[in-house]
Short mmCIF file of C-alpha atoms in Angstrom, two decimals:
data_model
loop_
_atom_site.label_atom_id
_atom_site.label_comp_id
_atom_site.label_asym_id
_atom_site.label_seq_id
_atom_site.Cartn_x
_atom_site.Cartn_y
_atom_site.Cartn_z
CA UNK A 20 -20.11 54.53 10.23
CA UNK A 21 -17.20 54.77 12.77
CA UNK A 22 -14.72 56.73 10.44
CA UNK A 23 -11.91 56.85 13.31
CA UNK A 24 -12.19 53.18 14.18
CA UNK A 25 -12.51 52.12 10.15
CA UNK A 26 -9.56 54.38 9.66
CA UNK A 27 -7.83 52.82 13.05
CA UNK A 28 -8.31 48.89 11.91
CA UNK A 29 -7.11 50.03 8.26
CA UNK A 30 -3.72 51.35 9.90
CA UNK A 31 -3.56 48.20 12.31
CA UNK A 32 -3.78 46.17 9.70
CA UNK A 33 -1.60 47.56 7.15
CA UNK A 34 2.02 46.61 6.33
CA UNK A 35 3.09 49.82 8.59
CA UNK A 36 0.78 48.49 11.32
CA UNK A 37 2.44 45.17 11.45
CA UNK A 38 5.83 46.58 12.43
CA UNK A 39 4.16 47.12 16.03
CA UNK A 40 3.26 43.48 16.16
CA UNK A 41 5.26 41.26 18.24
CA UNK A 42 8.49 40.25 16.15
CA UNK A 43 7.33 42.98 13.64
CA UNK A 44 10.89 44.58 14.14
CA UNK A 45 12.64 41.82 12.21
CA UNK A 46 11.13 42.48 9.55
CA UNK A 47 12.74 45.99 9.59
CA UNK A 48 16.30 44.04 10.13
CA UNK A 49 14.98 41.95 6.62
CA UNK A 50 14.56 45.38 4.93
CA UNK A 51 18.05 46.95 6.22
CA UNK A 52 19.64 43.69 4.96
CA UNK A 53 17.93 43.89 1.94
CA UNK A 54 18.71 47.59 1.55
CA UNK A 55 22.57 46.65 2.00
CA UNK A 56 22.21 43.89 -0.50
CA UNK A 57 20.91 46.26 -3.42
CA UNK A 58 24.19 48.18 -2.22
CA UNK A 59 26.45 46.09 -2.80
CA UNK A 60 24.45 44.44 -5.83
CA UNK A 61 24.25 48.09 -7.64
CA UNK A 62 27.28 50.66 -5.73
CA UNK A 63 29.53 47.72 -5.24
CA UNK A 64 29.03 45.34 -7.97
CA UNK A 65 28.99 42.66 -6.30
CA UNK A 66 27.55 39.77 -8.84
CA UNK A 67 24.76 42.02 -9.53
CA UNK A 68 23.17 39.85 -12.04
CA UNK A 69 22.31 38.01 -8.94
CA UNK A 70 22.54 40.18 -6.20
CA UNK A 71 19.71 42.65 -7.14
CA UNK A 72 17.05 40.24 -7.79
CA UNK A 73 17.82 37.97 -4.38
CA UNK A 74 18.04 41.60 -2.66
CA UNK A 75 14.64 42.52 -4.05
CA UNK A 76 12.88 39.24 -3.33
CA UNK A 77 14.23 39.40 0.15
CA UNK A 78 12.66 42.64 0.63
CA UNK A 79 9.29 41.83 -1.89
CA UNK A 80 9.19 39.01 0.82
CA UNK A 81 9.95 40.83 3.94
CA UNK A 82 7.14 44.04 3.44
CA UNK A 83 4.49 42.43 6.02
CA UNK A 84 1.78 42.05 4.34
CA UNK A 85 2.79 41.56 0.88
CA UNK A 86 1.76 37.50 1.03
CA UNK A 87 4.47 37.14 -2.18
CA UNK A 88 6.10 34.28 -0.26
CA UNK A 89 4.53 31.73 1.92
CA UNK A 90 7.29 29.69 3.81
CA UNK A 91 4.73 27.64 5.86
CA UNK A 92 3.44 26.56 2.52
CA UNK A 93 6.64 25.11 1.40
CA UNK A 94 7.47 23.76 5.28
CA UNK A 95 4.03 21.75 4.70
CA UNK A 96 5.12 20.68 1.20
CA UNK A 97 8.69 20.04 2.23
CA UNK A 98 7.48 17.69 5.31
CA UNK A 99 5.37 15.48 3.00
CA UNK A 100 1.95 16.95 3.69
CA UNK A 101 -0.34 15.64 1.15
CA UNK A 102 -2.60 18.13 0.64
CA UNK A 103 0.51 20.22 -0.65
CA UNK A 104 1.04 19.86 -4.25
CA UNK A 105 2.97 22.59 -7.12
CA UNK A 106 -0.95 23.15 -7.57
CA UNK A 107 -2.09 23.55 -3.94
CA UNK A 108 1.10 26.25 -4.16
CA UNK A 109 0.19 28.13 -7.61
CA UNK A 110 -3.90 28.51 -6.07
CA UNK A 111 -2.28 29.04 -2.43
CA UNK A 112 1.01 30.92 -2.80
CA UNK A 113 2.24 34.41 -3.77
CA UNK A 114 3.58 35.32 -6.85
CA UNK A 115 6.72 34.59 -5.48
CA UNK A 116 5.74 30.96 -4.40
CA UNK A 117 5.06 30.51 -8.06
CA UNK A 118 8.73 31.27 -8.93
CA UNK A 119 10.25 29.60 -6.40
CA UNK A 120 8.36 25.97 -7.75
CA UNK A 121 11.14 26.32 -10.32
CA UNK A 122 13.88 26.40 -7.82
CA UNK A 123 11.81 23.41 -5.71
CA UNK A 124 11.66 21.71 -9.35
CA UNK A 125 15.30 21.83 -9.86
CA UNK A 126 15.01 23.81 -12.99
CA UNK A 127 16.32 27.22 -12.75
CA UNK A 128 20.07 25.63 -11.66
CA UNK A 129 19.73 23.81 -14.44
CA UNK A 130 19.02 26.08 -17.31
CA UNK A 131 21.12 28.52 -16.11
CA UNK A 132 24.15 25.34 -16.10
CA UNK A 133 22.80 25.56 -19.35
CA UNK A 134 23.80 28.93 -19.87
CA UNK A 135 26.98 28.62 -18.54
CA UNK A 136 27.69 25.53 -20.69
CA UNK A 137 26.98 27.51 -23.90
CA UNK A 138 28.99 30.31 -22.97
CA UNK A 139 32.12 28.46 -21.89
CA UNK A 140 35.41 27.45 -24.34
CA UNK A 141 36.65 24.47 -23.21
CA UNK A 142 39.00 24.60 -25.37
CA UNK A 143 42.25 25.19 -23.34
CA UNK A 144 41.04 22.46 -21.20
CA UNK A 145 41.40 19.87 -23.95
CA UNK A 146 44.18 21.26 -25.20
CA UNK A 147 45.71 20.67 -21.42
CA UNK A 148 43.87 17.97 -20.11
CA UNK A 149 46.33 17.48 -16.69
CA UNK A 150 44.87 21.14 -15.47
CA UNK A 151 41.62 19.07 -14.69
CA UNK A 152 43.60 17.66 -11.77
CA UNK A 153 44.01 21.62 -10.22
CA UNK A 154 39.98 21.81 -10.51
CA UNK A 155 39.64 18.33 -8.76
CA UNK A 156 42.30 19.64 -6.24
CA UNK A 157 40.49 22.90 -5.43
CA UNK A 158 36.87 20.92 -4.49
CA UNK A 159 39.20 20.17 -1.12
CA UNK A 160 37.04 23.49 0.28
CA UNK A 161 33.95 21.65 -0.18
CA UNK A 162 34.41 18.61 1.74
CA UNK A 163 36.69 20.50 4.82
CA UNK A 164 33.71 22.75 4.96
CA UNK A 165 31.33 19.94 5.36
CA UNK A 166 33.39 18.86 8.01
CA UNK A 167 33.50 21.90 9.51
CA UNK A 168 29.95 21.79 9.35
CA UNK A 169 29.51 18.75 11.00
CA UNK A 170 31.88 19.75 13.90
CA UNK A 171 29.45 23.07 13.86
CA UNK A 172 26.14 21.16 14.81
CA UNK A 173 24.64 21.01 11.26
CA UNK A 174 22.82 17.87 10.36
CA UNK A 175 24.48 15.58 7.15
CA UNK A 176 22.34 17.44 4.62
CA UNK A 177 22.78 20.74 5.70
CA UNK A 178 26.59 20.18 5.93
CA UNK A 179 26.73 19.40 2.68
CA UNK A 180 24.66 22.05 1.15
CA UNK A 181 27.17 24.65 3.15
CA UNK A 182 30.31 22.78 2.03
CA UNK A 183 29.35 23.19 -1.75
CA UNK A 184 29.65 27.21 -0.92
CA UNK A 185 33.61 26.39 -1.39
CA UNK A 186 33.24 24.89 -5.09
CA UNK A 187 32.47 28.65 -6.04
CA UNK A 188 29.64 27.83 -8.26
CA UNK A 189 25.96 29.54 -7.70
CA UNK A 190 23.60 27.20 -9.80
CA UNK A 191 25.22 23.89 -8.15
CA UNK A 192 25.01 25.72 -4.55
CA UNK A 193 21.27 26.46 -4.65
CA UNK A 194 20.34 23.01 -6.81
CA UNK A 195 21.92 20.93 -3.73
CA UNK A 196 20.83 23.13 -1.45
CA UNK A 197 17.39 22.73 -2.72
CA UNK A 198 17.38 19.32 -2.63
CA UNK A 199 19.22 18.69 1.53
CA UNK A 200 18.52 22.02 2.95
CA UNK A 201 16.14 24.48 1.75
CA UNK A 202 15.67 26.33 4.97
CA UNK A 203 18.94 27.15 4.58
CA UNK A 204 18.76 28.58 0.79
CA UNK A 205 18.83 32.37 1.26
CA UNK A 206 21.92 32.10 3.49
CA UNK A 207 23.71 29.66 1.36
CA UNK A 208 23.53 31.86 -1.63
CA UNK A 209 23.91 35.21 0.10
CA UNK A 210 27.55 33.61 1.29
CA UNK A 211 27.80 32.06 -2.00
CA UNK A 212 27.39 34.88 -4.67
CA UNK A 213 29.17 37.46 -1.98
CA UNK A 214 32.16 35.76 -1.82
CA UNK A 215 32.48 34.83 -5.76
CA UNK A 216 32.54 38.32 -6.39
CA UNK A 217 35.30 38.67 -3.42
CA UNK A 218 37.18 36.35 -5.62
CA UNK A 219 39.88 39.44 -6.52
CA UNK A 220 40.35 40.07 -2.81
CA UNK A 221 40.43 36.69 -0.90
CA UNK A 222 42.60 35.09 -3.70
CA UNK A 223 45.79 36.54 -4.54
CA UNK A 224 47.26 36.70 -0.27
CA UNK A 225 46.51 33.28 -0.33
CA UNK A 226 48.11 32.84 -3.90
CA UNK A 227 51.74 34.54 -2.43
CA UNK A 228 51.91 32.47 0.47
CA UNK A 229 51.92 29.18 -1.31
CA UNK A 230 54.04 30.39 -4.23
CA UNK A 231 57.18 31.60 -4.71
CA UNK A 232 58.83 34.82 -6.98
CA UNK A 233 60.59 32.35 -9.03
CA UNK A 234 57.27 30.51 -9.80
CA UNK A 235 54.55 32.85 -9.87
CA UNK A 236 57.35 33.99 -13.24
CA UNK A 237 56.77 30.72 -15.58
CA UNK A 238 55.79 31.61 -18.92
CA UNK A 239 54.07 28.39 -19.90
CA UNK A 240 54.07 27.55 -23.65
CA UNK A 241 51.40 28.34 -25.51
CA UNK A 242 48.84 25.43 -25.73
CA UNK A 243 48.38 23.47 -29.26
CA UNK A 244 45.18 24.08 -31.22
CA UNK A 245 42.06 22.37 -30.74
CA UNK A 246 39.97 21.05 -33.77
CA UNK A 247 36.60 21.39 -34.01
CA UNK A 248 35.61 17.60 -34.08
CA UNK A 249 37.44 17.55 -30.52
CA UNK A 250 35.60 20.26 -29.23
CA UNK A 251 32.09 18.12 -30.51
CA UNK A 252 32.97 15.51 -29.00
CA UNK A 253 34.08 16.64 -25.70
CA UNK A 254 30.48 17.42 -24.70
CA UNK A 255 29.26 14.17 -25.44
CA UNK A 256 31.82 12.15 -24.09
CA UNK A 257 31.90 14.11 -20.65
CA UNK A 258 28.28 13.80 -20.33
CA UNK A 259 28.50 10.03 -21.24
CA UNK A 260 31.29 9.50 -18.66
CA UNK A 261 30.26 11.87 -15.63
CA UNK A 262 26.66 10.45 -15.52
CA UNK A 263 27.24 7.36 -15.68
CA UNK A 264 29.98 7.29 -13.11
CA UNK A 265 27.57 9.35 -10.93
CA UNK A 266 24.18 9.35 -12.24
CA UNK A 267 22.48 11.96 -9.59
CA UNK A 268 24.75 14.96 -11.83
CA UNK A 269 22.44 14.19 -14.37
CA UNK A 270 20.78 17.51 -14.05
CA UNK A 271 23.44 19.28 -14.15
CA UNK A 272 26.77 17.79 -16.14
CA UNK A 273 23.53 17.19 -18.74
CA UNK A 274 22.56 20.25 -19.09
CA UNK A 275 26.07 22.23 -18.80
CA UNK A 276 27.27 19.78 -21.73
CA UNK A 277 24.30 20.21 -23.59
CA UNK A 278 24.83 23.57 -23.70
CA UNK A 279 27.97 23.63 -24.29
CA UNK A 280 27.41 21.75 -27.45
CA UNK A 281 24.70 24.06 -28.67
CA UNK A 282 27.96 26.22 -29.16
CA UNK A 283 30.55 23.63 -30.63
CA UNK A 284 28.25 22.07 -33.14
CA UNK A 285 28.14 24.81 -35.60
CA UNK A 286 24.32 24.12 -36.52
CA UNK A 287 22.33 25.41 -33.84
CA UNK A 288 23.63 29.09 -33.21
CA UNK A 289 19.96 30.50 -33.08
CA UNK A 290 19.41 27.95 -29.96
CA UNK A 291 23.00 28.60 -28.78
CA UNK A 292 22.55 32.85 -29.23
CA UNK A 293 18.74 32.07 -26.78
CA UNK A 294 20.32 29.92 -24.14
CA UNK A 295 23.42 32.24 -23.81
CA UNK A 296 21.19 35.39 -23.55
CA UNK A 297 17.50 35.31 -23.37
CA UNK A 298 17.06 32.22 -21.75
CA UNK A 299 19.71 33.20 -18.91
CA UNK A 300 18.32 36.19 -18.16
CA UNK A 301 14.64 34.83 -17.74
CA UNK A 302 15.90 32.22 -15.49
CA UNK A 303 18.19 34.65 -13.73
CA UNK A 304 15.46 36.77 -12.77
CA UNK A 305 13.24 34.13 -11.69
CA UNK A 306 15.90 31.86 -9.51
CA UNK A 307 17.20 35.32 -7.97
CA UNK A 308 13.86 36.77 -6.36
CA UNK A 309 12.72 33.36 -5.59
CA UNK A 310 16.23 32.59 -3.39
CA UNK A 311 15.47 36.25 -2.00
CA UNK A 312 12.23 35.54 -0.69
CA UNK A 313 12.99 32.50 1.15
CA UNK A 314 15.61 34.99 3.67
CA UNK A 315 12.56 35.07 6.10
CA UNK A 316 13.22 37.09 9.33
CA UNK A 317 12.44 34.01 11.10
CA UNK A 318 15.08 31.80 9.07
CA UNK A 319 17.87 34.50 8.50
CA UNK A 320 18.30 36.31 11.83
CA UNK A 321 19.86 33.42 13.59
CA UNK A 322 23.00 32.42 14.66
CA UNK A 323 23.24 29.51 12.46
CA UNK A 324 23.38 32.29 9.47
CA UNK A 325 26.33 33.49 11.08
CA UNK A 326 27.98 29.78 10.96
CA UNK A 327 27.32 29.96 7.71
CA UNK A 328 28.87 33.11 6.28
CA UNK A 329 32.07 32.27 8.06
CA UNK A 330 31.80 28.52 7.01
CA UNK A 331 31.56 30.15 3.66
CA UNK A 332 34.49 31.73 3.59
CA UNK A 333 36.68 29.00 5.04
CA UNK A 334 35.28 27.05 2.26
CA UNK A 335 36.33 29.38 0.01
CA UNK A 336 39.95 29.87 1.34
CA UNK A 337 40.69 26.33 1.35
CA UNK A 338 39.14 25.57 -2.18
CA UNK A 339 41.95 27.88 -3.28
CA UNK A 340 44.64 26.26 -1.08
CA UNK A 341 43.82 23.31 -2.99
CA UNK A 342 44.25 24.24 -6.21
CA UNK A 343 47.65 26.09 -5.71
CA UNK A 344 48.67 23.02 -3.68
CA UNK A 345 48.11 21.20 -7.27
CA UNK A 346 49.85 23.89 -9.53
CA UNK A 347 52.79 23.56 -6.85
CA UNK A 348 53.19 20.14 -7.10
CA UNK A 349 52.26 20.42 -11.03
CA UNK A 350 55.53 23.01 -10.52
CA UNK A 351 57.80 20.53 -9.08
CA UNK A 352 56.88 17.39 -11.38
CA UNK A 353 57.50 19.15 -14.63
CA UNK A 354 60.17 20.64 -13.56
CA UNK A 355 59.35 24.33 -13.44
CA UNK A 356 56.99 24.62 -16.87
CA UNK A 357 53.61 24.79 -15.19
CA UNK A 358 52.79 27.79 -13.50
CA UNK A 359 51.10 27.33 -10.08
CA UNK A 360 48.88 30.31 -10.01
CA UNK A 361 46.68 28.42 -12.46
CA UNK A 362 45.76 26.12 -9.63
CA UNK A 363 44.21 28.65 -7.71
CA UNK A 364 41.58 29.32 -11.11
CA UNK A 365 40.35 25.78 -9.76
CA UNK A 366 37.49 27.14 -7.90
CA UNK A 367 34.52 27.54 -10.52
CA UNK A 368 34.08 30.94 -10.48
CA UNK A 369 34.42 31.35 -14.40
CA UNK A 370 35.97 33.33 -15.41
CA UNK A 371 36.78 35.95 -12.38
CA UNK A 372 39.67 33.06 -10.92
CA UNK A 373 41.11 32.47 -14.08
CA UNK A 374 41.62 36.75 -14.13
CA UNK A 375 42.78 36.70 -11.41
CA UNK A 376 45.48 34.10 -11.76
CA UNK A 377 46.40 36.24 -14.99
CA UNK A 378 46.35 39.72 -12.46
CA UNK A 379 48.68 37.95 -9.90
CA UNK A 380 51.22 36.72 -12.54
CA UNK A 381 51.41 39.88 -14.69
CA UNK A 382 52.65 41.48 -11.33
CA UNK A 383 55.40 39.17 -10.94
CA UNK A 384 56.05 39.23 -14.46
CA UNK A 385 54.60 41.84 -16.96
CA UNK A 386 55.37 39.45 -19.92
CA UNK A 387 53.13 36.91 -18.55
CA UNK A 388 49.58 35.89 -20.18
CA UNK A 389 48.42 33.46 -18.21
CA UNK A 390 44.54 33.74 -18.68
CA UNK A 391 43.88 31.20 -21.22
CA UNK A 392 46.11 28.45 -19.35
CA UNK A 393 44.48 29.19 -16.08
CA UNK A 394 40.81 28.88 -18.05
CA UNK A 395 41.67 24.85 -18.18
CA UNK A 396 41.22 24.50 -14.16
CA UNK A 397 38.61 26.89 -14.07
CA UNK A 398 36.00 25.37 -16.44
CA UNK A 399 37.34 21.76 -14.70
CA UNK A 400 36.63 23.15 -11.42
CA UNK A 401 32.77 23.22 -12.59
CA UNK A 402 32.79 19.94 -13.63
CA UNK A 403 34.68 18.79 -9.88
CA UNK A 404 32.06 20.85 -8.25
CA UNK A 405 28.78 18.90 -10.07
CA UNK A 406 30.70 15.91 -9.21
CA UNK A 407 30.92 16.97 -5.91
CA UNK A 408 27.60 18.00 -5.51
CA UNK A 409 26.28 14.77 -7.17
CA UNK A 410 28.28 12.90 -4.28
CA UNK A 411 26.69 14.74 -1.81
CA UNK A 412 23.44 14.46 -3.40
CA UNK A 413 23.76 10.84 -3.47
CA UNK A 414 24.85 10.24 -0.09
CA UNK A 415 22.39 12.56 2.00
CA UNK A 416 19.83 12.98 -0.63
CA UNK A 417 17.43 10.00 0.64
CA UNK B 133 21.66 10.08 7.02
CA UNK B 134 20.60 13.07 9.02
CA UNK B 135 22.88 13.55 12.12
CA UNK B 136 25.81 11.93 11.29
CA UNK B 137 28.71 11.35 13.81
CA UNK B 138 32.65 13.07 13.50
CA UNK B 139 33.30 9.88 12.37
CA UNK B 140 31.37 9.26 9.84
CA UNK B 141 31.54 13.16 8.40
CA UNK B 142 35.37 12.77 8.09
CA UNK B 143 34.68 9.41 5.92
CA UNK B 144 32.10 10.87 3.87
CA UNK B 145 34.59 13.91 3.34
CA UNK B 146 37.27 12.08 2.47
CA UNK B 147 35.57 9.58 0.49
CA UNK B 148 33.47 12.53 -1.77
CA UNK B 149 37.02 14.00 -2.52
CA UNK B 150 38.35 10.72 -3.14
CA UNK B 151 35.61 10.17 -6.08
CA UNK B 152 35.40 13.60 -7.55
CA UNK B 153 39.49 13.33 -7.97
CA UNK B 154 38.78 9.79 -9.55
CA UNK B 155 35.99 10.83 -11.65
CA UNK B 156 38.34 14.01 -13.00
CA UNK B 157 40.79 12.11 -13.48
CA UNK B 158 38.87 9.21 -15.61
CA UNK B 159 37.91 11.77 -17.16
CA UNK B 160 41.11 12.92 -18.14
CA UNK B 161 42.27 9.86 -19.46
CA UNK B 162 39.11 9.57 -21.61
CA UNK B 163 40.14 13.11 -23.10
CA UNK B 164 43.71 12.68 -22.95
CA UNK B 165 43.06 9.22 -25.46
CA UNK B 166 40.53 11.17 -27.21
CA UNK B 167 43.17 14.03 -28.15
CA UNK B 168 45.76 11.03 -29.05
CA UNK B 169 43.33 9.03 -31.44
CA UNK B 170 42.48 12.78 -33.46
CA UNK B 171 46.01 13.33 -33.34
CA UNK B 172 46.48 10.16 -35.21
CA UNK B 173 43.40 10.72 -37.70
CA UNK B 174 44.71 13.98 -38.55
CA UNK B 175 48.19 12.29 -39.59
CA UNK B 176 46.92 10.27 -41.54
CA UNK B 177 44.40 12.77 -43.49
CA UNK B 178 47.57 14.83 -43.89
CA UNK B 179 49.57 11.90 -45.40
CA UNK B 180 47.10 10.73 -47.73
CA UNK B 181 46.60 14.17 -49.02
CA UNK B 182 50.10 15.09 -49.30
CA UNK B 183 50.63 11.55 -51.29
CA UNK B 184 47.56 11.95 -53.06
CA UNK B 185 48.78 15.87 -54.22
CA UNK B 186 52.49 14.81 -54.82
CA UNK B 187 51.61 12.79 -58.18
CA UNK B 188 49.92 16.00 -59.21
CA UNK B 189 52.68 18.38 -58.63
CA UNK B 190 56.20 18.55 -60.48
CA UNK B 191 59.30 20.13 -58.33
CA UNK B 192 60.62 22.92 -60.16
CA UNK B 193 64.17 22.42 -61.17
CA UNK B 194 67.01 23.25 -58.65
CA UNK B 195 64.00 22.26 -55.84
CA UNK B 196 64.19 19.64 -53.44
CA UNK B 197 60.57 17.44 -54.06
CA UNK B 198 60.28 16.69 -50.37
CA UNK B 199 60.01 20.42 -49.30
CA UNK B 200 57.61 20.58 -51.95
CA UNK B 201 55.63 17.60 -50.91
CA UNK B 202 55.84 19.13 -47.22
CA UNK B 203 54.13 22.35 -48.42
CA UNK B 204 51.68 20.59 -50.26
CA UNK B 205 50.94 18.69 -48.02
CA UNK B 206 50.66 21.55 -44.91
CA UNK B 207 48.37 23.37 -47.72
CA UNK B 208 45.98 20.39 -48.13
CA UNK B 209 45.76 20.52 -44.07
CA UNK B 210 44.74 24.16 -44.21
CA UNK B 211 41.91 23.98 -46.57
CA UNK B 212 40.71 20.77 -44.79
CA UNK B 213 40.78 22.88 -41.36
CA UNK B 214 39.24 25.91 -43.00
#
């Protein structure tokens, strides 16, 4: 036995062996990135519910060798290949292929809307129904971003799937993106979840430029109560509406009123208590590897990732110029009792915008408790961004 | 629709913000008439409790009966809510 040639083809073909391959070095880049990730997941906080699992997929994903995540498997399936089926993936794939059928599925956006729904008061947002028009207002990120996109080089699909970055909402970004552009997925979300938790920093410059002293002081009145029966029937009647205006937000409108109604009805805490907690965590952990492992060296380290991080953030911007544009016409037409720095709580990032808008007005004045007004626009800004998304999904999805 | 032209991207943008402002604000009305017609329900709970209580209830001398009916009334209300 040739032990210095058995022990040379054991190093040559180990993980540490492929680095020396041609291209092996990006996978070293994958690693750094993923390294930075888990930084600013864990020492920065940075949505780390999300943050350290797509961080740890990436670099699960990224060790050569591993075979967790198979992208040419999913190419094949996403091209139509007929030999590629969920089951050709579960006896082919990784483990990581096997989470990621969930993502492919459409689930894990889903349950975790879910989640959200069940966790969510809507009350001020019946109690105030005209904030709704602040989180219609701040979608106009979305939809400049596509644009942007467009203008950019990106096909229709993957346009769309970077515009949704600027409705501020993580389960809606990777469903759509899923569904037009999954090459695109570990980007998308990177920019997504990175710049939701930049929330308290991109925000409140933008929020004194549009606004005045004199505004960002209204005291609004405190909102009237909202019974029980409405906050039953809101669920129902938003799920009725929504779908059947735009059927392809089944998935999600369905499941985030579902949810939400798990809470409201009073009979099914158990179910509401699972969905809010267990559930959501399960899912969490799945989705969030499974995104992670799709940032392939080959996918990430290109220039159109760059396009979209900075797409991302225009999104973003303008989402919020939206919504204060709202609030500041809100201002004017009832003649000073609406405070404008609710509009910028349009963007769906519930409920960091809505603190925000409460952080910014407590500065201008101390007196001022503006979190439960500015929770209207927030929780409508996820409904404008599934309708949004369920636009999109209709016009590009095929 | 996979390459789309300038054109066409600035009509589907405008046209995707166009619906999700109509859909929100469809929506609105729905919850704004919604809010109206439990407004209304709850009147009327509150009225036919406060008549129902009135015939029950005798104003104590020197005591105007309609204050008393009022505070019946807002009492029947808060054991309904509760």
């Amino acid at each position: 036995m040739d032990i210095l040639g058995t022990l040379q083809k054991l190093a040559l073909e180990s993980g540490f062996g492929q680095f020396f391959e041609p291209g092996g070095w990006k996978y070293l880049v994958m690693i750094a990135i993923a390294c930075v990730l888990l930084y600013l997941g864990i020492g920065k906080k940075f949505e780390p519910l999300l943050m350290v699992g797509i961080a740890f997929g990436c670099l699960l994903a990224n060790l050569p060798g591993s075979e967790m995540f198979h992208q040419e498997l999913w190419d094949a399936y996403i091209a139509g290949d007929a030999g590629i089926t969920f089951t050709t993936i579960i006896h082919e794939g990784g483990l990581l292929d096997i989470f990621y059928i969930g993502v492919k599925a459409g689930l894990y956006p889903s349950l975790i809307f879910m989640g959200v729904g069940a966790m969510t008061d809507f009350g001020p947002l019946i109690a105030n129904p005209k904030s709704m028009l602040m989180g219609a207002a701040a979608q106009l990120g979305v939809f400049v971003a596509f644009f942007g996109a467009v203008l950019l080089g990106f096909t229709g699909p993957q346009a769309a799937s970077i515009g949704i970055i600027g409705g501020a909402d993580g389960p809606t970004a990777i469903f759509l993106t899923t569904m037009l552009a999954p090459e695109l997925l570990g980007p998308i979300a990177i920019a997504a979840y990175s710049y939701m938790a930049l929330i308290p920093l991109i925000q409140p410059p933008i929020m004194k430029a549009l606004t005045t002293e004199k505004m960002r002081q209204v005291k609004m009145e405190q909102s009237r109560p909202v019974s029980k029966t409405e906050k039953i029937l809101f669920p129902i009647i938003v799920a009725g509406v929504v779908i059947l205006l735009l059927p392809s937000t089944a998935p999600l409108i369905g499941c985030l009123m579902f949810g939400n109604l798990l809470r409201e009805c009073g009979v099914t805490d158990r179910l509401s208590d699972t969905v809010q907690n267990a559930m959501m965590n399960i899912v969490t952990i799945f989705l969030a590897t499974s995104v992670g492992a799709t940032m392939g060296a080959e996918r990430f380290l290109t220039m159109q990732t760059i396009k979209i991080i900075v797409l991302g953030l225009i999104a973003f911007a303008i989402s919020t110029v939206g919504g204060l544009l709202m609030g500041d016409l809100m201002y004017f037409l009832s003649k000073g009792k609406i405070n404008p720095l609710i509009g910028s709580a349009g963007v769906s990032a519930v409920p960091m915008a809505a603190r925000v808008s409460q952080d910014v007005g407590r500065k201008s004045n101390p007196n001022n408790y503006l979190l439960m007004h500015a929770m209207g626009p927030n929780v409508a800004g996820v409904i404008g961004s599934a309708i949004a998304a369920g636009f999109l999904l209709s016009v590009f999805g095929g | 629709m996979v390459n789309i032209s300038v054109g066409t991207a600035l009509l589907s943008a405008v046209l995707g913000y166009a619906v999700v402002f109509l859909g929100i604000v469809f929506l609105m009305v729905v919850i704004i008439i919604m809010g109206k017609a439990m407004k209304n329900t709850q009147k009327k709970n509150v009225a036919k409790a406060a008549s129902s209580d009135l015939g029950s209830v005798t104003a104590p001398k020197g005591v105007d009966p309609k204050k008393v009916a009022a505070l019946v009334a807002a009492i029947a209300e808060m054991e309904r809510e509760g």
